[in-house]
């Protein structure tokens, strides 16, 4: 009996859709402290408008119900538009922040879960394989990450031939791409490989590549995924 009770105590509670919405709100509120006022204010204004319509046209109860549904919908839209910028701001400058972004855009891409290279200064190089070829994304100052990127390109060229290697330096310095712009930068790349060639290239690279050290602690990519599920209501 004691064993059964202990097992029951260890069983995690099932997450409901409202838990995910609460997570999304908490993530957003850490960056935008005003989000609660905006959500509450928009709900009050919308509900007041529908109450006025109900008083004017009759059927007040139905108009109130429609107003509540409309207020909730608008609140979810506002939360959806503010969640991602808030998430990027919190991750910006954190070691491993790039993975939190690229791990959510796996469609059409093969994304390595561990960095290809990490140096003593905790500069990081990530690798993706997609139809544009092999994309190397760095975190750190240009002066330190460029030798890492060039060394990795030489390794890629030895492993696979005639496959483009693209550099993207993530950061806020000159010539670097901001974290929030990484998905857009990947979408703009010219497609060279076929869909069938992408997994073949990725498999070849994985077979001959020794991965870098595990990512240092300090960033929680799963938090971003949980927030994304919240907006889908799952």
Coordinates of C-alpha atoms in Angstrom, one line a residue, residues 34-181:
X34 CA 2.1 46.0 -18.8
X35 CA 0.6 42.9 -20.5
X36 CA -1.8 42.3 -17.7
X37 CA -3.3 45.8 -18.0
X38 CA -3.6 45.5 -21.8
X39 CA -5.3 42.2 -21.6
X40 CA -7.7 43.3 -18.8
X41 CA -8.4 46.6 -20.4
X42 CA -9.1 45.2 -23.9
X43 CA -11.5 42.6 -22.3
X44 CA -13.4 45.3 -20.4
X45 CA -13.7 47.6 -23.5
X46 CA -14.9 44.7 -25.7
X47 CA -17.3 43.4 -23.1
X48 CA -18.7 46.9 -22.5
X49 CA -19.3 47.4 -26.3
X50 CA -21.3 44.2 -26.5
X51 CA -23.3 45.0 -23.4
X52 CA -24.2 48.3 -25.1
X53 CA -25.2 46.5 -28.2
X54 CA -27.4 44.1 -26.1
X55 CA -29.1 47.0 -24.4
X56 CA -29.7 48.8 -27.7
X57 CA -30.8 45.8 -29.8
X58 CA -32.1 43.4 -27.2
X59 CA -31.1 39.9 -26.3
X60 CA -28.6 41.1 -23.6
X61 CA -27.6 37.7 -22.4
X62 CA -26.6 36.5 -25.9
X63 CA -24.6 39.7 -26.5
X64 CA -22.8 39.3 -23.2
X65 CA -21.8 35.7 -24.1
X66 CA -20.6 36.8 -27.5
X67 CA -18.7 39.7 -25.8
X68 CA -16.9 37.2 -23.4
X69 CA -15.9 35.0 -26.3
X70 CA -14.6 38.0 -28.3
X71 CA -12.7 39.3 -25.3
X72 CA -11.0 36.0 -24.8
X73 CA -10.1 35.7 -28.5
X74 CA -8.6 39.2 -28.6
X75 CA -6.6 38.5 -25.4
X76 CA -5.2 35.3 -27.0
X77 CA -4.2 37.2 -30.2
X78 CA -2.5 39.9 -28.1
X79 CA -0.7 37.2 -26.1
X80 CA 0.4 35.5 -29.3
X81 CA 1.9 38.6 -30.8
X82 CA 3.8 39.6 -27.6
X83 CA 5.0 36.1 -26.5
X84 CA 7.6 35.6 -29.1
X85 CA 9.3 39.1 -28.8
X86 CA 9.3 38.6 -25.0
X87 CA 10.9 35.2 -25.3
X88 CA 13.6 36.5 -27.7
X89 CA 14.4 39.3 -25.3
X90 CA 14.8 37.0 -22.4
X91 CA 17.0 34.6 -24.4
X92 CA 19.1 37.2 -26.1
X93 CA 22.7 37.0 -25.0
X94 CA 22.3 33.7 -23.2
X95 CA 24.6 30.9 -24.1
X96 CA 22.6 28.4 -26.1
X97 CA 19.8 30.8 -27.1
X98 CA 20.2 30.0 -30.8
X99 CA 19.1 26.4 -30.2
X100 CA 15.9 27.7 -28.5
X101 CA 15.0 29.2 -31.9
X102 CA 16.2 26.7 -34.4
X103 CA 14.7 23.8 -32.4
X104 CA 11.3 25.1 -33.3
X105 CA 11.9 25.3 -37.1
X106 CA 12.8 21.7 -37.8
X107 CA 10.4 21.4 -40.7
X108 CA 12.7 21.0 -43.7
X109 CA 15.8 21.1 -41.5
X110 CA 17.9 18.6 -39.7
X111 CA 19.0 20.3 -36.4
X112 CA 21.8 19.0 -34.2
X113 CA 20.8 19.0 -30.5
X114 CA 24.3 19.7 -29.4
X115 CA 26.6 22.4 -30.6
X116 CA 29.3 21.5 -33.1
X117 CA 31.9 23.6 -31.3
X118 CA 32.2 25.3 -27.9
X119 CA 35.3 27.2 -26.9
X120 CA 36.6 28.2 -23.4
X121 CA 34.8 31.6 -23.7
X122 CA 31.5 29.7 -24.3
X123 CA 31.3 30.9 -27.9
X124 CA 29.1 28.3 -29.7
X125 CA 28.6 27.0 -33.2
X126 CA 25.4 25.2 -34.2
X127 CA 24.8 23.3 -37.4
X128 CA 21.7 22.8 -39.5
X129 CA 21.3 21.0 -42.7
X130 CA 18.5 21.9 -45.1
X131 CA 17.8 22.6 -48.7
X132 CA 20.1 25.7 -48.7
X133 CA 22.9 23.4 -47.7
X134 CA 24.8 23.4 -44.4
X135 CA 24.2 26.4 -42.2
X136 CA 26.6 27.2 -39.3
X137 CA 25.2 29.6 -36.7
X138 CA 27.5 31.1 -34.2
X139 CA 27.1 32.8 -30.8
X140 CA 29.8 35.2 -29.8
X141 CA 32.0 38.1 -31.0
X142 CA 33.1 38.0 -34.7
X143 CA 36.7 38.0 -33.8
X144 CA 36.4 34.7 -31.9
X145 CA 33.7 32.8 -33.8
X146 CA 35.0 33.4 -37.3
X147 CA 38.0 31.0 -36.9
X148 CA 35.6 28.4 -35.5
X149 CA 33.2 28.8 -38.4
X150 CA 36.0 28.6 -41.0
X151 CA 37.4 25.5 -39.3
X152 CA 34.0 23.8 -39.3
X153 CA 33.5 24.7 -43.0
X154 CA 36.8 22.9 -43.9
X155 CA 35.5 19.8 -42.0
X156 CA 32.2 20.0 -43.8
X157 CA 33.9 20.3 -47.2
X158 CA 36.0 17.3 -46.5
X159 CA 33.0 15.2 -45.6
X160 CA 30.6 16.3 -48.4
X161 CA 31.4 18.0 -51.7
X162 CA 29.5 20.5 -53.7
X163 CA 27.3 21.4 -50.7
X164 CA 27.1 25.2 -49.9
X165 CA 28.2 26.2 -46.4
X166 CA 26.5 29.3 -45.1
X167 CA 27.6 31.4 -42.0
X168 CA 25.1 33.2 -39.8
X169 CA 26.6 35.1 -36.8
X170 CA 24.0 35.6 -34.2
X171 CA 24.4 38.8 -32.1
X172 CA 23.9 42.5 -31.9
X173 CA 27.2 43.6 -33.4
X174 CA 28.0 44.9 -36.9
X175 CA 27.4 42.2 -39.5
X176 CA 25.6 40.0 -37.1
X177 CA 22.0 38.8 -37.1
X178 CA 19.7 39.4 -34.2
X179 CA 18.3 36.3 -32.5
X180 CA 14.7 37.3 -33.5
X181 CA 15.8 37.5 -37.1

